[in-house]
Tab-separated table of C-alpha atoms in Angstrom:
chain	number	residue	atom	x	y	z
Q	971	UNK	CA	0.137	-0.201	-0.038
Q	972	UNK	CA	1.096	2.884	-1.341
Q	973	UNK	CA	2.082	5.386	1.791
Q	974	UNK	CA	-0.694	8.160	0.930
Q	975	UNK	CA	-3.492	5.114	0.858
Q	976	UNK	CA	-5.224	4.329	4.299
Q	977	UNK	CA	-6.595	1.845	4.899
Q	978	UNK	CA	-10.264	1.438	5.181
Q	979	UNK	CA	-11.790	-0.100	8.888
Q	980	UNK	CA	-14.906	0.375	8.765
Q	981	UNK	CA	-15.813	3.143	9.911
Q	982	UNK	CA	-15.576	7.134	8.022
Q	983	UNK	CA	-13.726	9.782	10.329
Q	984	UNK	CA	-17.484	11.145	10.447
Q	985	UNK	CA	-18.520	8.021	12.041
Q	986	UNK	CA	-16.060	6.907	14.684
Q	987	UNK	CA	-16.349	11.291	15.824
Q	988	UNK	CA	-20.056	10.220	16.538
Q	989	UNK	CA	-19.599	7.410	18.115
Q	990	UNK	CA	-16.885	9.011	20.326
Q	991	UNK	CA	-19.743	11.390	20.950
Q	992	UNK	CA	-22.325	9.038	21.729
Q	993	UNK	CA	-19.309	7.135	24.262
Q	994	UNK	CA	-19.057	10.705	25.855
Q	995	UNK	CA	-22.937	11.426	26.148
Q	996	UNK	CA	-23.258	7.942	27.914
Q	997	UNK	CA	-20.247	9.054	29.761
Q	998	UNK	CA	-21.813	12.059	31.161
Q	999	UNK	CA	-25.683	10.680	31.977
Q	1000	UNK	CA	-24.275	7.814	34.207
Q	1001	UNK	CA	-21.788	10.895	36.175
Q	1002	UNK	CA	-25.296	12.774	36.368
Q	1003	UNK	CA	-28.212	10.904	36.832
Q	1004	UNK	CA	-31.066	9.719	34.051
Q	1005	UNK	CA	-33.179	12.349	35.130
Q	1006	UNK	CA	-30.497	14.880	34.933
Q	1007	UNK	CA	-32.164	18.041	32.399
Q	1008	UNK	CA	-29.932	17.319	29.197
Q	1009	UNK	CA	-31.936	20.110	27.487
Q	1010	UNK	CA	-29.543	23.072	27.779
Q	1011	UNK	CA	-27.077	20.155	26.340
Q	1012	UNK	CA	-28.919	20.035	23.279
Q	1013	UNK	CA	-29.113	23.576	22.029
Q	1014	UNK	CA	-25.154	24.229	22.991
Q	1015	UNK	CA	-25.025	21.640	20.678
Q	1016	UNK	CA	-27.764	23.308	18.493
Q	1017	UNK	CA	-25.932	26.739	18.613
Q	1018	UNK	CA	-22.755	24.903	17.123
Q	1019	UNK	CA	-24.161	24.099	14.254
Q	1020	UNK	CA	-23.667	26.321	10.794
Q	1021	UNK	CA	-26.166	28.553	10.217
Q	1022	UNK	CA	-28.930	27.199	7.911
Q	1023	UNK	CA	-28.468	23.837	9.953
Q	1024	UNK	CA	-28.740	25.799	12.626
Q	1025	UNK	CA	-32.299	27.277	11.927
Q	1026	UNK	CA	-33.575	23.853	10.959
Q	1027	UNK	CA	-32.534	22.102	14.629
Q	1028	UNK	CA	-33.941	25.392	16.437
Q	1029	UNK	CA	-37.241	25.163	14.559
Q	1030	UNK	CA	-37.297	21.386	14.834
Q	1031	UNK	CA	-36.606	21.811	18.691
Q	1032	UNK	CA	-39.099	24.428	18.853
Q	1033	UNK	CA	-42.023	21.783	16.826
Q	1034	UNK	CA	-40.664	19.176	19.202
Q	1035	UNK	CA	-41.495	21.172	22.253
Q	1036	UNK	CA	-44.777	21.772	21.206
Q	1037	UNK	CA	-46.459	18.800	19.622
Q	1038	UNK	CA	-44.605	16.180	21.508
Q	1039	UNK	CA	-44.036	17.817	24.968
Q	1040	UNK	CA	-43.743	14.408	26.544
Q	1041	UNK	CA	-40.069	13.994	24.636
Q	1042	UNK	CA	-36.448	15.159	26.376
Q	1043	UNK	CA	-34.808	16.641	24.819
Q	1044	UNK	CA	-30.731	14.830	24.816
Q	1045	UNK	CA	-28.039	13.419	22.600
Q	1046	UNK	CA	-27.397	11.102	20.819
Q	1047	UNK	CA	-24.412	10.328	18.818
Q	1048	UNK	CA	-23.869	14.409	18.657
Q	1049	UNK	CA	-27.368	14.806	17.344
Q	1050	UNK	CA	-29.928	16.500	18.607
Q	1051	UNK	CA	-32.975	13.591	20.009
Q	1052	UNK	CA	-35.751	13.209	22.034
Q	1053	UNK	CA	-36.549	10.421	23.809
Q	1054	UNK	CA	-39.195	8.854	26.199
Q	1055	UNK	CA	-38.393	6.990	29.174
Q	1056	UNK	CA	-34.857	7.113	28.080
Q	1057	UNK	CA	-35.488	5.455	24.480
Q	1058	UNK	CA	-34.353	7.588	21.407
Q	1059	UNK	CA	-37.793	8.394	19.580
Q	1060	UNK	CA	-36.616	11.387	16.854
Q	1061	UNK	CA	-33.493	12.979	15.918
Q	1062	UNK	CA	-32.218	15.900	13.776
Q	1063	UNK	CA	-29.370	15.231	11.875
Q	1064	UNK	CA	-27.230	18.626	10.200
Q	1065	UNK	CA	-25.920	18.334	6.908
Q	1066	UNK	CA	-22.663	19.471	8.097
Q	1067	UNK	CA	-22.444	15.659	10.770
Q	1068	UNK	CA	-22.057	13.907	7.728
Q	1069	UNK	CA	-21.041	16.403	5.076
Q	1070	UNK	CA	-24.559	15.611	3.212
Q	1071	UNK	CA	-26.178	17.815	1.118
Q	1072	UNK	CA	-29.268	17.717	3.017
Q	1073	UNK	CA	-30.388	17.864	6.953
Q	1074	UNK	CA	-32.324	14.712	7.924
Q	1075	UNK	CA	-35.441	14.290	10.382
Q	1076	UNK	CA	-35.514	10.417	11.218
Q	1077	UNK	CA	-37.380	8.295	13.534
Q	1078	UNK	CA	-35.986	5.373	15.264
Q	1079	UNK	CA	-38.098	1.810	16.172
Q	1080	UNK	CA	-39.471	3.565	18.859
Q	1081	UNK	CA	-41.833	5.825	17.180
Q	1082	UNK	CA	-45.367	5.628	16.749
Q	1083	UNK	CA	-45.583	5.644	12.453
Q	1084	UNK	CA	-45.681	2.096	11.510
Q	1085	UNK	CA	-48.273	2.416	8.306
Q	1086	UNK	CA	-48.806	-1.349	6.949
Q	1087	UNK	CA	-46.294	-3.021	5.332
Q	1088	UNK	CA	-44.181	-0.356	4.476
Q	1089	UNK	CA	-43.184	3.613	5.988
Q	1090	UNK	CA	-40.444	6.058	5.766
Q	1091	UNK	CA	-38.001	6.612	8.599
Q	1092	UNK	CA	-36.187	9.874	7.618
Q	1093	UNK	CA	-36.998	13.293	5.572
Q	1094	UNK	CA	-34.481	15.166	3.754
Q	1095	UNK	CA	-35.334	18.189	5.834
Q	1096	UNK	CA	-33.924	21.922	3.268
Q	1097	UNK	CA	-36.152	24.172	4.648
Q	1098	UNK	CA	-39.596	24.581	6.162
Q	1099	UNK	CA	-42.459	26.267	5.471
Q	1100	UNK	CA	-45.459	26.539	6.438
Q	1101	UNK	CA	-46.896	23.073	5.420
Q	1102	UNK	CA	-43.877	21.628	5.932
Q	1103	UNK	CA	-44.175	22.148	9.299
Q	1104	UNK	CA	-47.586	20.716	10.077
Q	1105	UNK	CA	-45.923	17.777	8.518
Q	1106	UNK	CA	-43.611	17.790	10.463
Q	1107	UNK	CA	-45.851	18.495	13.920
Q	1108	UNK	CA	-48.587	15.034	12.767
Q	1109	UNK	CA	-45.625	13.178	12.318
Q	1110	UNK	CA	-43.907	14.276	15.701
Q	1111	UNK	CA	-47.781	14.037	17.117
Q	1112	UNK	CA	-48.425	10.329	15.678
Q	1113	UNK	CA	-44.212	9.438	16.850
Q	1114	UNK	CA	-44.701	10.673	20.279
Q	1115	UNK	CA	-47.621	8.084	20.597
């Protein structure tokens, strides 16, 4: 192998960084206790985002608070996430996180979105308008069950 070639071990640098962030989050949760208020951590992570991602994340955060108030804000692999009983229901992934061309609003298997035999669990998010916000509000309400 040439000196300038890197071997591929199955994870990108961004993925490894996300795993390191998750390990830090788990340690912090253990240290502070599962009931600790982690919303300030989420708001700080959102504040670090580039302008376009930050605007989307701030509005998604507000929509979660308005439409799924039972969900608790927490960090998950360095991303803003919202959980029920400690289990992530949905999350916001900035475009910058994995150098993607769009941000993502994602839902875990804890979200009550099941519909027939096929349903989406992640949505590309490039901008917010009243129709998009209405759809997100509906998804959050359903997801929170």
